[in-house]
Amino acid sequence: MSEQVWAYSGSGEVQCELMSAALELAEKSGRSAVAVELGRQREEVVAQSRLVVKGAGDDPLPEVAAEALTRAARSRHPSTILVGATRNGREVASRVAARLGWPCLSEASKLSIDGAQLQANRTVFAGKVVATVSCGLPAVVTIKPAFYPKSTASGKEVDEFDAGELTGVVKLLSRRKKEAGAVDLRKAKAIVSAGRGVKRKEDLPMLQSLAEELGGALGCSRPLSSDLGWLPEECHIGLTGVTVKPDLYVAVGISGQLQHIAGMKDSKVVVAVNTDKDAPIFQASDYGIVADLYQVVPAIKKALESRR
Amino acid sequence: MRIAVCVKHAIDETELKTGPGGRPVLEGAACKVSVFDKNAVEEALRMRSAQGGEVVAFTIGSEDARKSLKEALAMGADRGVLVVGAQASLDTGRTARTIAAAVKKEGAFDVVLCSEGSSDTYSGQVPPMLAEALGTAYVGYARKIQLEGGKAKVERLLEDSVEEVEAPMPVVVSVVSEINEPRYPTLIQIMQASKKPVQEIPESQLAVDPGSSPVAVLGMSVQTSSRKRVIIEGGPEDAAAKLIQELEKEGVLR
Ligand SMILES: Cc1cc2nc3c(=O)[nH]c(=O)nc-3n(C[C@H](O)[C@H](O)[C@H](O)COP(=O)(O)OP(=O)(O)OC[C@H]3O[C@@H](n4cnc5c(N)ncnc54)[C@H](O)[C@@H]3O)c2cc1C
C-alpha cells in the first residue's frame, strides 16, 4: 500500500480545505498528502503535491469523476481518499468506495491512523451526539465543507495519470449556474438569521438592515429557503445547509431544532429572539429575549444607531 | 411501472435520552420514519398515478420498523418489505448492499426512490451505493423527475447550480425535500394500512457481503452546550439596550 493520502473535490475551495485535513493526517502517520485533480490543474487549488487525472474532462458528472478516481486508485494504491461532502462529492465518494470495495466514513473530523485502522469523529442525530468511528485501510472519507481551514502549503510537485476513456450512462442536458449569492455567510462576522417566525417575505428587509447595522449578513432556517423560497438556498444554515462560525449570531423567530443548531453552534456569541419562552433556541443561546420580533428587531436597530 | 421506495426507521433525535457517562441511550430509543423519506414516498405515489403500476416500500430493522413501513402504506404504497435485522448503524455500504439484496429478491424495478439523506445520520451515501450494488444508473438530489420512453429526465439541485440530466431506467433517484409536499394520510387510510401486506425477509437469508472492513462505532457521547442562557427581561427598548450593553462587553459589535 502506498503512503499517500489523497484529497479530491470538484470545488477548488473545498479542495484547499481538504488539503488541511490530508496534511494533518499525513503528518501524523508519516504519509504524504496529494491533491487529486480531474482533467487539469486548477489555479485556485493550493497544494504541495498533486496528481492530475487525465481522461475525465473538466467538471465531469459524479459518475465519471468516480470512475476516474477509481482507476487512479487501482493503479496508485493510496491509503486514504478524502472527498469533500458536497452534493456531488457524496456521490463520488460513495461510488468510489463501492467500486473499490473500501469502507467509507462520512462527515469526518479529527482523523487519525493507528496501524492499519483509520479513526474519526462525526456527529449524528442532527448534531446532538458525537460518534467515534473506525474502519480498516484503505478507506474513503467524506469531509464537510468549511470544517477545515484552507491549506496554504504550496509546492510544485505534479504527477499525471491517464485514466483512459471514461463514459457514464447519465447524460448532462444542461447546467445553469445559480446567481452567486451577494455574500458568503461563512466569512460573515455577524449573522442575523430569519426563521418561520417572520410572517411575510416583505419583512425580511427589516432583518437585512439589522444585519447591515451589525456589519454582517442575513441567513435563514431551511424552511425559509427550501419551502418558502424567500431567500436563496445558500443562505440556509444547518445540517443540510452552510455551517457558520460568526462572532455574533442572532436567531430571529427560529425555534432552534437540532438540524439548525448543527450549522451555527460554533458561533462565538448567540442571541435569540422568540415569542415562545420554551423554544429550544434559548438553550443554545447566550442571550435571549422572549418577545415579538416585530417589536424587538426595530428596538435593537435603534439602540445600535444611537450608539454611534 | 414498478417503483421501490426506501424508508428508514430512524432514531428520533428529539426524544433521545442521555445515559451514564454522557452516552446516548440507543437501546429502545423512540424511532420514526426519517422525515425526507416521505418526499420519496410521495414522489413514488405520483409516478404511480401518472404511469400505473405498483409501489413497494422497503425498510431494515426490528419489528418496530413496521411503524415506518406503515406510514408509507398509509400514504398509499401498495405493500412493504421488512428486512429483519439490525440496522448497520454507520456502515453505509453494508446498508446499501442489504437493501439491494432485498430489492433484487422482489424482482425488477423501473425506479428506486430514496431521499437525499436520513434525519439521524444524513450521510447521503446509501442511494448512490444502492445504485452501484444494483448495477443501475443513479441520479442524486432530484427536485423534478419526468419519466418517458424508458428514460428519466431529472432536474438536480446542487449547491451552486441546477442541472438537467437524463438517465436510462432502471434508475435509483434520491430526491430533495423541495420536490413535493408529502400528503397526510386520512384516518381511514391509516386503518387500512394495517391490512396491506408486509413481507418479512430475515437478513440472514440475503447473504449480504460484509465488505472488506466494516465501519465500527467505538463510542458515542451527547454534546453539551456551554451557552450562558441569560434571558434579558423588560420591554423591547429596555431589553434591546441591555442586549447591546452585553454584546459590547463581549466585544462582538463593530
Ligand atoms: C434531515 C433534516 C435536515 C434538516 N436540515 C436543516 C437545516 O440545515 N437548517 C434548518 O434550519 N433546518 C433544517 N431542518 C428543518 C428543522 O428540523 C426545522 O424544521 C427548521 O429548522 C425549523 O425552522 P424554523 O425554526 O424557522 O421554524 P419553526 O420551527 O416553525 O419555528 C418558528 C419559531 O418562530 C417563533 N415565532 C413565531 N412568531 C414569532 C414572532 N412574532 N416573534 C418571534 N418569534 C416568533 C415561534 O415561537 C417558533 O419558535 C432539517 C430537517 C431534517 C429532517
Coordinates of C-alpha atoms and ligand atoms in Angstrom, one line a residue:
Chain A
M1 CA 0.0 0.0 0.0
S2 CA 1.3 3.4 -0.8
E3 CA 1.6 6.0 1.9
Q4 CA -0.4 8.7 0.2
V5 CA -3.5 10.5 1.5
W6 CA -5.5 11.8 -1.4
A7 CA -7.8 14.7 -1.4
Y8 CA -10.5 15.4 -4.0
S9 CA -13.2 17.9 -4.5
G10 CA -14.9 19.3 -7.6
S11 CA -14.8 22.6 -5.8
G12 CA -11.4 24.3 -5.7
E13 CA -12.2 26.0 -2.4
V14 CA -13.3 22.7 -0.7
Q15 CA -10.2 21.0 -2.1
C16 CA -8.0 23.5 -0.3
E17 CA -9.8 22.7 3.0
L18 CA -9.4 19.0 2.4
M19 CA -5.7 19.6 1.9
S20 CA -5.6 20.8 5.5
A21 CA -7.2 17.6 6.7
A22 CA -5.0 15.5 4.4
L23 CA -1.8 17.2 5.6
E24 CA -2.8 16.7 9.2
L25 CA -3.5 13.0 8.7
A26 CA -0.4 12.6 6.6
E27 CA 1.9 14.2 9.1
K28 CA 0.5 12.2 12.0
S29 CA 1.0 8.9 10.2
G30 CA 4.2 9.5 8.2
R31 CA 2.4 9.7 4.9
S32 CA 2.2 12.3 2.1
A33 CA -0.8 14.5 1.1
V34 CA -1.7 14.7 -2.6
A35 CA -4.3 16.9 -4.2
V36 CA -6.1 14.9 -6.9
E37 CA -7.5 16.9 -9.7
L38 CA -9.5 15.8 -12.7
G39 CA -8.8 17.0 -16.2
R40 CA -6.5 19.8 -15.4
Q41 CA -4.6 21.7 -12.7
R42 CA -6.7 24.4 -11.2
E43 CA -5.2 27.7 -10.1
E44 CA -7.4 28.1 -7.0
V45 CA -6.1 24.8 -5.6
V46 CA -3.1 25.3 -3.3
A47 CA -1.1 22.1 -2.7
Q48 CA 2.5 20.9 -2.3
S49 CA 1.9 17.8 -4.4
R50 CA -0.8 17.0 -7.0
L51 CA -1.9 14.2 -9.2
V52 CA -3.7 15.3 -12.3
V53 CA -6.0 12.5 -13.7
K54 CA -6.5 12.8 -17.4
G55 CA -9.5 11.5 -19.3
A56 CA -12.4 12.8 -17.2
G57 CA -12.6 16.2 -18.8
D58 CA -13.4 19.4 -16.9
D59 CA -16.3 19.4 -14.5
P60 CA -17.4 15.8 -15.1
L61 CA -20.6 14.3 -13.7
P62 CA -20.0 12.5 -10.4
E63 CA -20.4 9.1 -12.1
V64 CA -17.5 9.8 -14.4
A65 CA -15.4 11.5 -11.7
A66 CA -15.9 8.4 -9.6
E67 CA -14.6 6.1 -12.3
A68 CA -11.6 8.4 -12.9
L69 CA -10.7 8.3 -9.3
T70 CA -11.3 4.5 -9.1
R71 CA -9.0 3.8 -11.9
A72 CA -6.3 6.1 -10.5
A73 CA -6.6 4.5 -7.1
R74 CA -6.4 1.0 -8.6
S75 CA -3.1 2.0 -10.2
R76 CA -1.6 4.1 -7.5
H77 CA -2.9 2.5 -4.3
P78 CA -3.4 5.4 -1.9
S79 CA -4.2 4.6 1.7
T80 CA -7.0 7.1 2.1
I81 CA -9.1 9.2 -0.3
L82 CA -10.7 12.3 1.3
V83 CA -13.7 13.7 -0.6
G84 CA -15.5 16.9 0.1
A85 CA -19.1 16.2 1.2
T86 CA -20.7 18.4 -1.3
R87 CA -23.8 17.0 -3.0
N88 CA -21.7 15.7 -5.9
G89 CA -18.9 14.8 -3.6
R90 CA -21.1 12.5 -1.6
E91 CA -22.0 10.6 -4.8
V92 CA -18.4 10.4 -5.9
A93 CA -17.2 9.1 -2.5
S94 CA -20.0 6.5 -2.3
R95 CA -19.3 5.2 -5.8
V96 CA -15.6 5.1 -5.4
A97 CA -16.0 3.1 -2.1
A98 CA -18.4 0.7 -3.7
R99 CA -16.2 0.2 -6.8
L100 CA -13.0 -0.3 -4.8
G101 CA -14.8 -2.4 -2.1
W102 CA -13.4 0.0 0.5
P103 CA -15.2 1.2 3.7
C104 CA -16.4 4.8 3.7
L105 CA -16.5 7.1 6.7
S106 CA -18.7 10.2 6.3
E107 CA -18.6 13.8 7.6
A108 CA -15.4 13.0 9.4
S109 CA -13.3 15.2 11.6
K110 CA -10.3 14.5 14.0
L111 CA -8.9 11.9 11.6
S112 CA -6.1 9.7 12.9
I113 CA -4.4 6.5 11.8
D114 CA -3.4 3.7 14.2
G115 CA -1.6 0.9 12.4
A116 CA -4.0 -0.2 9.7
Q117 CA -7.0 1.4 11.3
L118 CA -8.5 4.8 10.5
Q119 CA -10.3 6.6 13.2
A120 CA -12.5 9.7 13.1
N121 CA -15.3 11.6 14.8
R122 CA -18.6 12.5 13.2
T123 CA -21.8 14.0 14.5
V124 CA -25.0 12.0 14.4
F125 CA -28.6 12.6 15.4
A126 CA -28.7 16.0 14.0
G127 CA -25.6 17.1 15.8
K128 CA -26.7 16.0 19.2
V129 CA -24.2 13.2 19.5
V130 CA -20.6 12.8 18.5
A131 CA -19.6 9.3 17.4
T132 CA -16.1 7.9 17.2
V133 CA -15.9 5.5 14.2
S134 CA -13.2 3.4 12.7
C135 CA -12.5 1.2 9.8
G136 CA -9.6 -0.6 8.1
L137 CA -7.4 1.0 5.5
P138 CA -7.6 1.7 2.6
A139 CA -10.7 3.8 3.0
V140 CA -12.8 6.6 1.5
V141 CA -13.7 9.5 3.8
T142 CA -16.0 12.4 3.3
I143 CA -15.4 15.7 5.0
K144 CA -17.9 18.5 5.4
P145 CA -17.2 21.7 3.5
A146 CA -16.0 24.6 5.7
F147 CA -15.0 22.4 8.5
Y148 CA -11.2 22.7 8.0
P149 CA -9.4 26.0 7.2
K150 CA -8.0 26.3 3.7
S151 CA -4.4 25.0 3.4
T152 CA -1.8 27.4 2.2
A153 CA 1.1 24.9 1.9
S154 CA 2.1 25.2 -1.8
G155 CA 4.6 23.4 -3.9
K156 CA 5.4 22.4 -7.5
E157 CA 5.3 18.6 -7.5
V158 CA 2.9 17.4 -10.2
D159 CA 2.2 13.9 -11.3
E160 CA -0.1 12.7 -14.0
F161 CA -2.3 9.6 -14.5
D162 CA -4.1 8.8 -17.7
A163 CA -7.4 7.2 -16.8
G164 CA -8.2 6.3 -20.4
E165 CA -11.6 6.8 -22.0
L166 CA -14.4 7.4 -19.5
T167 CA -18.1 7.4 -20.1
G168 CA -21.2 7.2 -18.0
V169 CA -24.8 6.3 -18.6
V170 CA -26.1 9.6 -17.2
K171 CA -26.2 12.4 -19.8
L172 CA -25.9 16.1 -19.0
L173 CA -28.6 18.1 -20.9
S174 CA -28.0 21.5 -19.3
R175 CA -26.2 23.1 -16.4
R176 CA -27.2 26.5 -15.1
K177 CA -25.1 28.3 -12.5
K178 CA -27.2 29.8 -9.8
E179 CA -26.8 33.5 -9.3
A180 CA -23.9 33.9 -7.0
G181 CA -25.1 35.0 -3.6
A182 CA -24.2 38.5 -2.7
V183 CA -22.4 37.3 0.5
D184 CA -20.6 34.3 1.7
L185 CA -22.1 33.6 5.1
R186 CA -19.1 31.6 6.1
K187 CA -17.0 34.7 6.0
A188 CA -19.5 37.0 7.8
K189 CA -18.5 38.3 11.2
A190 CA -22.1 38.8 12.2
I191 CA -25.2 36.9 11.0
V192 CA -28.9 37.7 11.6
S193 CA -30.8 34.6 10.8
A194 CA -34.5 34.6 9.9
G195 CA -36.9 31.8 10.8
R196 CA -40.6 30.9 10.3
G197 CA -41.4 33.5 13.0
V198 CA -41.1 36.0 10.2
K199 CA -44.6 36.3 8.8
R200 CA -44.0 37.7 5.3
K201 CA -41.2 37.9 2.7
E202 CA -41.7 41.7 2.8
D203 CA -40.5 41.7 6.4
L204 CA -37.0 40.4 5.5
P205 CA -35.5 43.9 4.7
M206 CA -36.1 44.8 8.4
L207 CA -33.8 41.9 9.3
Q208 CA -31.4 42.7 6.5
S209 CA -30.9 46.2 7.7
L210 CA -30.2 44.9 11.3
A211 CA -27.6 42.6 9.8
E212 CA -26.1 45.6 8.0
E213 CA -26.1 47.7 11.1
L214 CA -24.1 44.9 12.8
G215 CA -21.7 44.7 9.9
G216 CA -22.9 41.3 8.9
A217 CA -25.2 39.3 6.6
L218 CA -28.7 37.8 6.5
G219 CA -29.1 34.0 6.8
C220 CA -32.2 31.8 7.5
S221 CA -33.5 28.5 8.6
R222 CA -34.2 25.8 6.0
P223 CA -38.0 26.3 5.6
L224 CA -37.4 29.9 4.5
S225 CA -35.3 28.9 1.6
S226 CA -36.5 25.4 0.7
D227 CA -40.2 25.5 1.4
L228 CA -41.0 29.2 1.1
G229 CA -38.2 30.2 -1.4
W230 CA -37.9 33.7 0.3
L231 CA -34.1 33.5 0.3
P232 CA -31.6 31.7 -1.9
E233 CA -30.6 28.2 -0.7
E234 CA -27.1 29.1 0.1
C235 CA -28.5 31.3 2.9
H236 CA -29.8 28.4 4.8
I237 CA -27.8 27.4 7.8
G238 CA -27.7 24.0 9.4
L239 CA -27.1 20.3 8.8
T240 CA -28.1 20.4 5.2
G241 CA -27.0 24.0 4.5
V242 CA -24.0 26.0 5.4
T243 CA -22.0 25.8 8.6
V244 CA -21.1 29.2 10.1
K245 CA -19.0 30.4 12.9
P246 CA -19.5 34.1 13.2
D247 CA -18.6 36.3 16.2
L248 CA -22.3 37.1 16.6
Y249 CA -25.3 35.0 15.6
V250 CA -28.8 36.5 16.0
A251 CA -31.6 33.9 15.6
V252 CA -34.8 35.7 15.0
G253 CA -38.1 33.7 15.0
I254 CA -36.1 30.4 14.8
S255 CA -37.3 27.5 17.1
G256 CA -33.8 26.0 17.3
Q257 CA -34.3 22.5 16.1
L258 CA -31.2 20.4 16.2
Q259 CA -30.7 20.5 12.5
H260 CA -30.5 24.2 12.6
I261 CA -28.2 24.3 15.7
A262 CA -25.8 21.9 13.9
G263 CA -24.9 24.7 11.5
M264 CA -24.3 27.6 14.0
K265 CA -23.3 26.0 17.3
D266 CA -19.7 27.1 16.9
S267 CA -20.6 30.8 16.8
K268 CA -18.9 32.9 19.4
V269 CA -22.0 34.6 20.9
V270 CA -25.5 33.6 20.1
V271 CA -28.6 35.8 20.6
A272 CA -32.2 34.6 20.2
V273 CA -35.4 36.4 19.8
N274 CA -38.5 34.3 20.1
T275 CA -42.0 34.7 21.5
D276 CA -42.0 31.2 22.9
K277 CA -40.0 31.1 26.2
D278 CA -39.7 27.3 25.9
A279 CA -38.3 27.4 22.3
P280 CA -35.1 25.2 22.3
I281 CA -33.1 28.0 20.7
F282 CA -32.9 29.6 24.2
Q283 CA -30.9 26.6 25.4
A284 CA -28.4 27.2 22.6
S285 CA -28.1 30.9 23.2
D286 CA -26.0 33.2 25.4
Y287 CA -28.7 36.0 25.4
G288 CA -32.4 35.5 24.8
I289 CA -35.2 37.9 24.5
V290 CA -38.7 36.5 24.9
A291 CA -40.7 38.8 22.8
D292 CA -42.2 39.6 19.4
L293 CA -39.5 40.1 16.8
Y294 CA -41.6 42.8 15.2
Q295 CA -41.0 44.9 18.3
V296 CA -37.6 43.8 19.3
V297 CA -35.8 44.0 16.0
P298 CA -36.5 47.6 15.4
A299 CA -35.6 48.4 19.0
I300 CA -32.2 46.7 18.7
K301 CA -31.6 48.6 15.5
K302 CA -32.5 51.9 17.1
A303 CA -30.2 51.1 20.1
L304 CA -27.4 50.3 17.8
E305 CA -27.9 53.5 15.8
S306 CA -27.9 55.7 19.0
R307 CA -24.7 54.1 20.0
R308 CA -22.8 55.9 17.2
Chain B
M1 CA -44.2 0.6 -13.8
R2 CA -42.6 -0.9 -10.7
I3 CA -41.4 1.6 -8.1
A4 CA -39.4 0.8 -5.0
V5 CA -39.1 3.3 -2.2
C6 CA -36.7 3.2 0.7
V7 CA -37.8 4.4 4.1
K8 CA -35.5 4.5 7.1
H9 CA -36.8 3.8 10.6
A10 CA -34.6 6.4 12.3
I11 CA -34.0 7.2 15.9
D12 CA -36.0 10.3 16.8
E13 CA -33.2 12.7 17.8
T14 CA -35.7 14.9 19.7
E15 CA -36.5 12.0 22.0
L16 CA -33.0 10.7 22.5
K17 CA -32.0 10.4 26.2
T18 CA -28.6 10.8 27.8
G19 CA -27.4 7.9 29.9
P20 CA -24.5 7.2 32.2
G21 CA -21.2 8.7 31.1
G22 CA -22.9 11.1 28.7
R23 CA -23.7 8.3 26.3
P24 CA -26.9 8.4 24.3
V25 CA -29.4 5.6 25.2
L26 CA -29.9 3.9 21.9
E27 CA -31.5 0.7 23.3
G28 CA -35.2 1.1 23.0
A29 CA -34.9 4.7 21.8
A30 CA -38.0 6.1 20.1
C31 CA -37.9 5.9 16.3
K32 CA -39.9 7.5 13.5
V33 CA -39.8 7.5 9.7
S34 CA -36.9 9.6 8.5
V35 CA -38.7 12.9 7.6
F36 CA -37.5 13.4 4.0
D37 CA -38.3 9.8 3.1
K38 CA -41.9 10.9 3.0
N39 CA -41.0 13.1 0.0
A40 CA -39.6 9.9 -1.7
V41 CA -42.9 8.1 -0.9
E42 CA -44.9 11.0 -2.2
E43 CA -42.9 11.0 -5.5
A44 CA -43.4 7.3 -5.9
L45 CA -47.2 7.7 -5.5
R46 CA -47.2 10.5 -8.1
M47 CA -45.3 8.3 -10.5
R48 CA -47.8 5.5 -10.0
S49 CA -50.8 7.8 -10.6
A50 CA -49.2 9.0 -13.8
Q51 CA -47.9 5.7 -15.1
G52 CA -49.8 3.0 -13.2
G53 CA -48.1 0.1 -11.5
E54 CA -47.0 -0.8 -8.0
V55 CA -45.2 1.0 -5.2
V56 CA -43.2 -1.2 -2.8
A57 CA -41.7 0.3 0.4
F58 CA -38.5 -1.2 1.8
T59 CA -37.0 -0.9 5.3
I60 CA -34.5 -2.6 7.5
G61 CA -34.9 -3.1 11.3
S62 CA -36.7 -4.9 14.0
E63 CA -40.5 -5.4 14.3
D64 CA -40.7 -1.8 15.4
A65 CA -39.6 -0.7 11.9
R66 CA -43.1 -1.8 10.8
K67 CA -44.2 1.6 12.0
S68 CA -42.3 3.4 9.3
L69 CA -43.5 1.0 6.7
K70 CA -47.0 1.6 7.9
E71 CA -46.6 5.3 7.3
A72 CA -45.6 4.6 3.7
L73 CA -48.5 2.2 3.3
A74 CA -51.0 4.7 4.9
M75 CA -49.8 7.3 2.4
G76 CA -50.6 4.9 -0.4
A77 CA -47.8 2.4 -1.0
D78 CA -49.1 -1.0 -2.1
R79 CA -47.1 -3.2 0.1
G80 CA -44.0 -3.3 2.3
V81 CA -40.8 -5.4 2.7
L82 CA -39.2 -5.5 6.1
V83 CA -35.6 -6.8 6.2
V84 CA -35.5 -8.1 9.7
G85 CA -32.1 -7.4 11.2
A86 CA -30.1 -4.7 13.0
Q87 CA -29.5 -1.6 11.0
A88 CA -25.9 -1.4 10.2
S89 CA -25.6 1.9 12.1
L90 CA -22.9 3.9 10.3
D91 CA -21.8 1.3 7.8
T92 CA -23.5 2.9 4.7
G93 CA -22.0 0.3 2.3
R94 CA -23.5 -2.6 4.3
T95 CA -26.9 -0.9 4.5
A96 CA -26.9 -0.3 0.7
R97 CA -25.9 -3.9 -0.1
T98 CA -28.7 -5.2 2.2
I99 CA -31.4 -3.0 0.6
A100 CA -30.0 -4.0 -2.8
A101 CA -30.3 -7.7 -2.0
A102 CA -33.9 -7.3 -0.8
V103 CA -34.9 -5.2 -3.8
K104 CA -33.4 -7.8 -6.2
K105 CA -35.3 -10.5 -4.4
E106 CA -38.5 -8.7 -5.1
G107 CA -37.8 -8.7 -8.9
A108 CA -37.1 -6.0 -11.4
F109 CA -37.9 -2.3 -10.6
D110 CA -38.0 0.6 -13.0
V111 CA -37.3 3.2 -10.4
V112 CA -35.9 3.1 -6.9
L113 CA -36.5 6.2 -4.9
C114 CA -34.7 7.4 -1.8
S115 CA -34.4 10.8 0.0
E116 CA -31.3 13.0 0.0
G117 CA -30.3 11.8 3.5
S118 CA -31.7 10.4 6.7
S119 CA -32.8 12.5 9.6
D120 CA -30.4 10.7 12.0
T121 CA -27.1 10.5 10.2
Y122 CA -27.5 12.4 6.9
S123 CA -24.6 10.8 5.2
G124 CA -26.3 10.7 1.8
Q125 CA -24.3 7.7 0.8
V126 CA -26.8 4.9 0.7
P127 CA -28.6 5.9 -2.5
P128 CA -25.5 6.0 -4.8
M129 CA -24.2 2.9 -3.1
L130 CA -27.5 1.2 -3.7
A131 CA -27.3 2.0 -7.4
E132 CA -23.8 0.6 -7.5
A133 CA -24.9 -2.6 -5.8
L134 CA -27.9 -2.9 -8.2
G135 CA -25.8 -2.1 -11.2
T136 CA -28.3 0.6 -12.3
A137 CA -28.0 4.3 -13.2
Y138 CA -28.1 6.9 -10.4
V139 CA -29.2 10.5 -10.2
G140 CA -28.9 12.4 -6.9
Y141 CA -30.7 15.4 -5.4
A142 CA -33.7 15.5 -7.8
R143 CA -36.2 18.3 -7.5
K144 CA -38.1 17.2 -10.6
I145 CA -38.4 13.8 -12.3
Q146 CA -40.1 13.1 -15.6
L147 CA -40.3 9.5 -16.8
E148 CA -40.7 9.0 -20.6
G149 CA -39.7 6.3 -23.0
G150 CA -37.6 4.3 -20.6
K151 CA -35.7 7.3 -19.5
A152 CA -35.8 9.6 -16.5
K153 CA -35.2 13.2 -17.1
V154 CA -34.2 14.8 -13.8
E155 CA -33.5 18.3 -12.5
R156 CA -30.8 18.1 -10.0
L157 CA -30.5 20.8 -7.3
L158 CA -26.8 21.4 -6.4
E159 CA -25.2 24.0 -4.2
D160 CA -24.2 26.4 -6.9
S161 CA -26.0 25.1 -10.0
V162 CA -29.1 23.4 -11.3
E163 CA -28.5 20.5 -13.8
E164 CA -30.8 18.7 -16.1
V165 CA -29.7 15.1 -16.8
E166 CA -31.1 12.1 -18.5
A167 CA -30.7 8.6 -17.2
P168 CA -31.8 5.2 -18.6
M169 CA -34.2 3.2 -16.4
P170 CA -33.9 1.2 -14.2
V171 CA -32.6 4.1 -12.1
V172 CA -32.1 4.9 -8.5
V173 CA -33.0 8.5 -7.7
S174 CA -32.6 10.5 -4.5
V175 CA -35.0 13.4 -4.0
V176 CA -34.6 16.7 -2.2
S177 CA -37.4 17.8 0.1
E178 CA -38.3 20.6 -2.3
I179 CA -39.6 18.1 -4.9
N180 CA -43.1 17.9 -3.4
E181 CA -45.3 18.3 -0.4
P182 CA -46.0 14.8 1.2
R183 CA -49.6 14.0 1.7
Y184 CA -51.2 13.4 5.1
P185 CA -52.9 10.0 5.2
T186 CA -56.6 10.1 6.3
L187 CA -57.8 8.2 9.4
I188 CA -59.3 5.6 7.1
Q189 CA -56.0 5.2 5.2
I190 CA -54.2 4.7 8.4
M191 CA -56.6 2.0 9.4
Q192 CA -56.4 0.3 6.0
A193 CA -52.6 0.4 6.1
S194 CA -52.6 -2.4 8.7
K195 CA -54.3 -4.7 6.2
K196 CA -51.8 -4.1 3.5
P197 CA -49.2 -7.0 3.0
V198 CA -45.8 -6.7 4.6
Q199 CA -43.3 -9.3 3.8
E200 CA -40.6 -10.1 6.2
I201 CA -37.1 -11.2 5.0
P202 CA -34.6 -12.3 7.6
E203 CA -31.4 -10.5 6.9
S204 CA -29.5 -13.8 7.1
Q205 CA -31.4 -15.0 4.1
L206 CA -30.0 -12.3 1.9
A207 CA -26.3 -13.4 2.3
V208 CA -25.1 -9.8 2.3
D209 CA -21.3 -9.3 1.6
P210 CA -19.9 -7.9 4.9
G211 CA -17.3 -5.9 2.9
S212 CA -13.5 -5.8 3.2
S213 CA -13.7 -3.9 6.5
P214 CA -16.8 -2.9 8.4
V215 CA -17.3 0.6 9.8
A216 CA -17.3 0.2 13.6
V217 CA -18.7 2.6 16.2
L218 CA -16.2 2.9 19.0
G219 CA -18.1 5.3 21.2
M220 CA -20.8 8.0 21.3
S221 CA -21.2 11.0 23.5
V222 CA -24.0 13.5 23.8
Q223 CA -22.8 17.0 23.0
T224 CA -23.2 19.5 25.8
S225 CA -23.5 23.2 25.1
S226 CA -21.9 25.8 27.3
R227 CA -24.0 28.8 26.4
K228 CA -24.8 31.4 29.0
R229 CA -28.5 31.2 28.6
V230 CA -29.3 34.6 30.0
I231 CA -32.8 35.8 29.4
I232 CA -33.0 39.5 29.1
E233 CA -36.2 40.9 30.7
G234 CA -38.0 44.1 30.1
G235 CA -39.9 45.8 27.3
P236 CA -38.5 46.0 23.8
E237 CA -36.5 49.2 24.3
D238 CA -35.1 48.1 27.7
A239 CA -34.2 44.6 26.5
A240 CA -32.6 46.0 23.4
A241 CA -30.5 48.4 25.3
K242 CA -29.4 45.7 27.8
L243 CA -28.6 43.4 25.0
I244 CA -26.4 46.0 23.3
Q245 CA -24.5 46.5 26.6
E246 CA -23.8 42.8 26.9
L247 CA -22.7 42.5 23.3
E248 CA -20.4 45.4 23.7
K249 CA -18.8 43.7 26.7
E250 CA -18.5 40.5 24.6
G251 CA -16.6 42.6 22.1
V252 CA -18.7 41.4 19.2
L253 CA -20.0 44.7 18.0
R254 CA -18.0 46.5 15.4
Ligands
LIG1 C1 -32.8 15.8 7.7 C2 -33.2 17.2 8.1 C3 -32.3 18.2 7.8 C4 -32.6 19.5 8.1 N1 -31.7 20.5 7.9 C5 -32.0 21.7 8.3 C6 -31.0 22.8 8.2 O1 -29.9 22.6 7.7 N2 -31.3 24.0 8.6 C7 -32.5 24.3 9.2 O2 -32.7 25.4 9.6 N3 -33.5 23.3 9.3 C8 -33.2 22.1 8.9 N4 -34.2 21.1 9.0 C9 -35.5 21.5 9.5 C10 -35.6 21.6 11.0 O3 -35.8 20.4 11.6 C11 -36.7 22.6 11.4 O4 -37.9 22.2 10.9 C12 -36.4 24.0 11.0 O5 -35.1 24.5 11.4 C13 -37.4 24.9 11.6 O6 -37.3 26.3 11.1 P1 -37.8 27.5 12.0 O7 -37.1 27.5 13.3 O8 -37.5 28.7 11.1 O9 -39.3 27.3 12.1 P2 -40.2 26.8 13.3 O10 -39.8 25.6 13.9 O11 -41.6 26.8 12.8 O12 -40.1 28.0 14.4 C14 -40.6 29.3 14.3 C15 -40.3 30.0 15.6 O13 -40.7 31.3 15.5 C16 -41.3 31.7 16.7 N5 -42.1 32.9 16.4 C17 -43.3 32.9 15.8 N6 -43.7 34.2 15.7 C18 -42.8 35.0 16.2 C19 -42.7 36.4 16.4 N7 -43.6 37.2 16.0 N8 -41.6 36.8 17.1 C20 -40.6 36.0 17.5 N9 -40.7 34.7 17.3 C21 -41.7 34.2 16.7 C22 -42.0 30.5 17.2 O14 -42.2 30.6 18.6 C23 -41.1 29.4 16.7 O15 -40.2 29.0 17.8 C24 -33.9 19.8 8.7 C25 -34.8 18.7 8.9 C26 -34.4 17.4 8.6 C27 -35.4 16.4 8.9

